[in-house]
Every structure is written in structure tokens, then in C-alpha cells.
């Protein structure tokens, strides 16, 4: 099979493939004046110009931008995110860059763009806002792809149904937008949203990537209901109950404008195979609308912090957390955060230490003492009327009191604790951008997330902590991480902060994440999501029964997208029109 024949991870280490296709997708083709920094693979300058004209016919000149100059890769901040390159690049800035960006104004234009990309055989990479920083942002896996900015013009909250407790949103609706809508319409006393750590990303994009938040509705994919999707051939699909027409809809209107079935956002599964999951972390469709369940205001709320004094408390804490979480005594998605995760929100590295080495245990203890925090800090919340909260708190407090030296705080006990005050908002669905701060731990701070799934068990948590901390230290980095406790597992999020303007720092960050992926797979641990540069490597670790899952994914990909135009390489799935081996990104040498 040409597309995605499997190759052993060691084949990806450094060496002969170091000048792989991903760096020079169009080989040595000469560039004409006015050409983009990177043409799509196999496309001549002349053909690309023709393509841009046709694109402008669809979406209008104002909504098509060719990326022709290095200065267009100047954005560096989450607050003003790039729409065409990876702001947190571990390689060169121009390694994952779009040839042009189009911002469709409606679903009909998305359909027309897909057809045009098929005609020209040009890859297209959809994104909603591009604030998926740490995982690649808006940048495409295949340089020279057309970026499709779904959020710029398609950013309406189409519906908020109070009785049904749901919203229907377009791709550009951010967590801030949805929250503001509830506040401005006096609906917060009825409905809450769930937000991730940073609220500037889109509800739809975060859910598509299976991101998490921290209220009882923290599993975003679990709480979505119904999608509208443009397939690679331009066809429009509504999933679940959306496939059943509304008898009152105008059958002569374009499909995307037809009034949907009134149960579309109420029942996920409809009839027959349930397809939604196939469109998450996937290259099978462009999502144009999505339903999201909102949480009923619980009628009372209390957030809290429990500080645990010793590094070794991790094991016991996780053993305490598991039964409480499984029984839903812990009602939300709580987090157990390493001291540096909190410290980094309150100051950069230089404000704590001038040591060139990773901070040692004595230094970490000193930081914890200075900040009145533990080596591990547990942030949770209680939801419901006072009597309910009182009972739950007595159980939670009783359980954590088994840990010697554990201390218990409500936000009013530590008014100056920025993290506690921020978690107080986040855990009730109020968005913020405060936690951006930890990225500034190092000068020119950028980050990659290493995000393995862990059993909620003391042994697994300690095993992952020791492994990731050791590898970080070998690379000269400080360990910064958090355990995010889901319904039955933990997302262990390790924040690999590096200096994006220092090549050696970038190289080390790439080395450490790539090494950790390998280490983790050898222990049966896999990641839930990753940066575009690591997608191939992680996909190769999910290889049960001779890569049966990858073969299934490729079969579906090739059937729905025979020319391989939609997000080739996304999550390690290469269409038959690409040579996966040539496109693989080599693992860095030590
Ligand atoms: P955010 O909205 O959080 O800023 P992004 O816009 O960066 O997130 O999207 C993250 C990733 O999710 C994209 O790189 C893309 O793979 C996928 N994605 C986002 N929006 C869509 C969409 N409307 N259709 C299909 N895939 C999408």
C-alpha cells in the first residue's frame, strides 16, 4: 500500500530522511515573484494563481490571502493568533505554513471550496480559530495546504434553547462568546457552559479535538449533540437526529439552510451507525455546525483547594481520588497540579531561581512554602444547594485528611492566590486567559503538550510522573504538569515549555516529547492528542493486531477522500495519494 504502509518507529530516527518531504513539499521548483512562501505539493506557480482566482470567485477577494512574505509569520501570541503558521514551532517557523488562507462566508462556500480543491488536487486544512496552540495552532501538517479559516465569518450562536439546555454554534463561536451570550441575555442563573483553561478557542474546534474542561460537563465530546459536516466531495451531512428532515423545513432551500429536526440537539445517536466520532481528530469532514449541551445552573457552588505537602503524597492522593470520582462524589473534572504549574502562573523562572539546572526538590519545597502551596495542589468544586454541598464536602475533606499535612482552602481564604481565584471561575464555566502566563516560564516561551492517558491509580500516576520528570530533567527542562481526572481515567498533561528563539531549546523539547512517546508506549501508555509534528509517531504506537485500526482509518479515508485533499496527515492518517514514509518527520537524535 502506497499511502500509509506501516514503518517501525526506529526508521524515523534522524539520518537519511532528515530532509524529508515535509520541509520541501514542492521539491526544488523555482518560485515566481508573488508566489506564496510554500506552494502546495506538485502545484506550479501558474496553476496556483489560477486556483486563487477561482477561490476569490467563491469567497470574494477580501476573504482570500496568499502567504507570500516571512513578515506574515510574525504573530507570536495566543491573544492574536496566526492563521497560517505554528507560533510554537519546534522546527523552523516556515516548516508548517499555509500557501493561502480562505475564510468562507457560509456553508455553500465551504462546499464549493471542497469541490475546487478536488479539481486542483490541493490539500486544505480547516481550523476554527487557530488557538489550538501547543498542538500546532492553525498550521497545516502539509506545508502549502490551503488554510480554511472557518471561524472568521461563520461565528454565530444559532440557537440557545433554555428548556432543552443546549446551544447550536458555528465554528467561530468562542467560549467567551457563548458565556457572554448567557450573561447578556440574563441566562446565567439558568445555564452554564464548560470551559477549558483558556477561553479564547472555539467551542466547536475544542470539541472536535476532544478537549476537556473542568465542570461536571468537562468531557466536551461527551456533551456535544449533533453535527453538520461538509464531506471531502462537498456533500452536506447532518448526523444523528439531524438526518431526519423537519416536516416544516422548506425543501427548496439549500440543505444547510433548512430548519433542522427539533430533536437534533437532544438525542445523539439517531438511527443506524453513529458517525460523529469519525469526524473528531479526523480528516473526513469540515464541521459547519455543532450542538452542545449546557449545564443547568446547579443552584449553589463552592470551589476549593487542597494542598498536599510532599512530592510522595501523589500516590495516596490518587488512591483517594479514584473511588470518590467513580462514585461522583467528586462531581466535576478536578485537577491535581504540580507546584510548578501554579508557580509558573504567578511568575517566570527567573523570579524563583537563577539556577541553570532543572529545579531540585529543595528548591521546589522552597517555592511551595513561599506561595503557601503544596508540592501537589488539588482543585475541585462542589455543586448544588448548601445541604448537598455540606455533605459532599464532609466526605471529600474526610478522605483527604488521611494525608498528613493536607490543608483545605476556599477562595476567600487566599484572595491573593491567582490560581485559586482563576480556578474558582473556570470550575463554574467562566472563561479566562490567566493561565496563559505559565508559557512565559522561559524567555520567548512556547510549549508542547505531552498528554498521556493514565489509570486513576497511585502506581500509574507515580510511574508517569517519575518517567516524565526524569526525561524533562535529562533535557534540562523543569517538569510542569497536571493530572486532569475524568470519569474513569486521567489526562496527564505535561507542559514542555521551551524557548522558541533558541534552536537548542527547540531541539531538546522535540527530543523529550518524541522520547517520551516511545517510553510511554513501551509501558502501555498512549496520548490522547498531539502536535502536528508528532502525529505520525503516536499513530504508529496504536498498532494492535498489525495496525488494524490504521488500516480501517485508511480504508475510510480513501473511500471518502480519494484524492486526499482534506487534512492529509492529520493524526497520522495519510491518504493513498501521499507516500507516508517520505512525509514522516524524523525523530531527533539525542
Ligand atoms: P480552536 O478553535 O480551539 O482555536 P483550532 O481552530 O486550532 O482550535 O482547531 C484545532 C484543530 O481542530 C484544527 O487544526 C483542525 O484539525 C480541527 N478543526 C477545527 N475546526 C474544525 C472544523 N470546523 N472542521 C474540521 N476540523 C476542525
Tab-separated table of N, CA and C in Angstrom, residues 304 306-310 313-327 329-330 378 382 390-408:
chain	number	residue	atom	x	y	z
A	304	UNK	N	-12.735	24.787	45.847
A	304	UNK	CA	-11.790	24.610	46.958
A	304	UNK	C	-10.425	24.189	46.442
A	306	UNK	N	-7.018	21.899	47.933
A	306	UNK	CA	-6.409	21.084	48.990
A	306	UNK	C	-4.923	20.985	48.668
A	307	UNK	N	-4.084	21.463	49.575
A	307	UNK	CA	-2.634	21.407	49.322
A	307	UNK	C	-2.036	20.177	50.010
A	308	UNK	N	-1.145	19.513	49.299
A	308	UNK	CA	-0.504	18.304	49.821
A	308	UNK	C	0.996	18.567	49.892
A	309	UNK	N	1.592	18.410	51.084
A	309	UNK	CA	2.923	18.978	51.290
A	309	UNK	C	4.075	18.256	50.599
A	310	UNK	N	3.972	16.925	50.421
A	310	UNK	CA	5.157	16.187	49.955
A	310	UNK	C	4.987	15.685	48.515
A	313	UNK	N	3.228	12.452	48.236
A	313	UNK	CA	1.786	12.354	48.517
A	313	UNK	C	0.984	11.993	47.265
A	314	UNK	N	1.632	12.059	46.110
A	314	UNK	CA	0.911	11.804	44.858
A	314	UNK	C	0.189	10.458	44.886
A	315	UNK	N	0.899	9.408	45.310
A	315	UNK	CA	0.324	8.063	45.262
A	315	UNK	C	-0.957	7.989	46.083
A	316	UNK	N	-0.859	8.418	47.338
A	316	UNK	CA	-2.027	8.311	48.227
A	316	UNK	C	-3.181	9.186	47.721
A	317	UNK	N	-2.841	10.361	47.225
A	317	UNK	CA	-3.890	11.275	46.750
A	317	UNK	C	-4.703	10.624	45.629
A	318	UNK	N	-4.010	10.016	44.696
A	318	UNK	CA	-4.725	9.411	43.558
A	318	UNK	C	-5.582	8.236	44.029
A	319	UNK	N	-5.075	7.470	45.001
A	319	UNK	CA	-5.875	6.362	45.530
A	319	UNK	C	-7.132	6.879	46.242
A	320	UNK	N	-7.027	8.066	46.820
A	320	UNK	CA	-8.202	8.680	47.460
A	320	UNK	C	-9.176	9.194	46.399
A	321	UNK	N	-8.622	9.770	45.347
A	321	UNK	CA	-9.459	10.394	44.318
A	321	UNK	C	-10.313	9.354	43.571
A	322	UNK	N	-9.720	8.181	43.245
A	322	UNK	CA	-10.421	7.247	42.351
A	322	UNK	C	-11.833	6.891	42.829
A	323	UNK	N	-11.989	6.338	44.047
A	323	UNK	CA	-13.357	5.938	44.420
A	323	UNK	C	-14.308	7.124	44.515
A	324	UNK	N	-13.796	8.279	44.912
A	324	UNK	CA	-14.668	9.457	45.014
A	324	UNK	C	-15.137	9.915	43.633
A	325	UNK	N	-14.245	9.830	42.686
A	325	UNK	CA	-14.598	10.294	41.334
A	325	UNK	C	-15.535	9.297	40.650
A	326	UNK	N	-15.228	8.012	40.791
A	326	UNK	CA	-16.073	6.998	40.148
A	326	UNK	C	-17.489	7.085	40.713
A	327	UNK	N	-17.590	7.365	42.010
A	327	UNK	CA	-18.915	7.468	42.645
A	327	UNK	C	-19.545	8.845	42.432
A	329	UNK	N	-18.839	11.525	43.843
A	329	UNK	CA	-18.762	12.430	44.997
A	329	UNK	C	-17.917	13.634	44.569
A	330	UNK	N	-16.870	13.342	43.801
A	330	UNK	CA	-16.178	14.422	43.078
A	330	UNK	C	-16.991	14.633	41.807
A	378	UNK	N	-4.667	20.261	44.773
A	378	UNK	CA	-5.880	19.666	44.214
A	378	UNK	C	-6.997	20.714	44.166
A	382	UNK	N	-17.741	21.954	44.518
A	382	UNK	CA	-18.984	21.309	44.967
A	382	UNK	C	-20.133	22.036	44.282
A	390	UNK	N	-22.615	20.568	51.707
A	390	UNK	CA	-22.062	20.263	53.038
A	390	UNK	C	-21.745	18.779	53.172
A	391	UNK	N	-22.668	17.968	52.710
A	391	UNK	CA	-22.456	16.514	52.827
A	391	UNK	C	-21.250	16.101	51.980
A	392	UNK	N	-21.228	16.601	50.743
A	392	UNK	CA	-20.126	16.221	49.849
A	392	UNK	C	-18.782	16.684	50.415
A	393	UNK	N	-18.771	17.891	50.960
A	393	UNK	CA	-17.514	18.437	51.497
A	393	UNK	C	-17.030	17.604	52.674
A	394	UNK	N	-17.975	17.146	53.497
A	394	UNK	CA	-17.532	16.362	54.657
A	394	UNK	C	-16.870	15.065	54.183
A	395	UNK	N	-17.370	14.494	53.094
A	395	UNK	CA	-16.769	13.254	52.591
A	395	UNK	C	-15.392	13.557	51.970
A	396	UNK	N	-15.347	14.606	51.146
A	396	UNK	CA	-14.085	14.940	50.460
A	396	UNK	C	-13.022	15.315	51.488
A	397	UNK	N	-13.387	16.168	52.427
A	397	UNK	CA	-12.423	16.622	53.428
A	397	UNK	C	-11.959	15.457	54.298
A	398	UNK	N	-12.922	14.625	54.675
A	398	UNK	CA	-12.566	13.462	55.500
A	398	UNK	C	-11.555	12.580	54.779
A	399	UNK	N	-11.795	12.341	53.498
A	399	UNK	CA	-10.912	11.440	52.743
A	399	UNK	C	-9.507	12.035	52.616
A	400	UNK	N	-9.414	13.308	52.256
A	400	UNK	CA	-8.087	13.920	52.061
A	400	UNK	C	-7.364	14.162	53.386
A	401	UNK	N	-8.120	14.181	54.483
A	401	UNK	CA	-7.475	14.395	55.791
A	401	UNK	C	-6.566	13.226	56.166
A	402	UNK	N	-6.730	12.112	55.454
A	402	UNK	CA	-5.833	10.974	55.727
A	402	UNK	C	-4.390	11.322	55.342
A	403	UNK	N	-4.218	12.313	54.490
A	403	UNK	CA	-2.854	12.684	54.082
A	403	UNK	C	-2.296	13.678	55.097
A	404	UNK	N	-1.179	13.280	55.714
A	404	UNK	CA	-0.596	14.112	56.771
A	404	UNK	C	-0.216	15.495	56.219
A	405	UNK	N	-0.694	16.517	56.874
A	405	UNK	CA	-0.295	17.871	56.472
A	405	UNK	C	-1.171	18.478	55.394
A	406	UNK	N	-2.205	17.733	54.920
A	406	UNK	CA	-3.099	18.305	53.898
A	406	UNK	C	-3.787	19.532	54.479
A	407	UNK	N	-3.903	20.581	53.667
A	407	UNK	CA	-4.580	21.802	54.126
A	407	UNK	C	-5.718	22.117	53.162
A	408	UNK	N	-6.770	22.739	53.693
A	408	UNK	CA	-8.014	22.947	52.935
A	408	UNK	C	-8.312	24.444	52.857
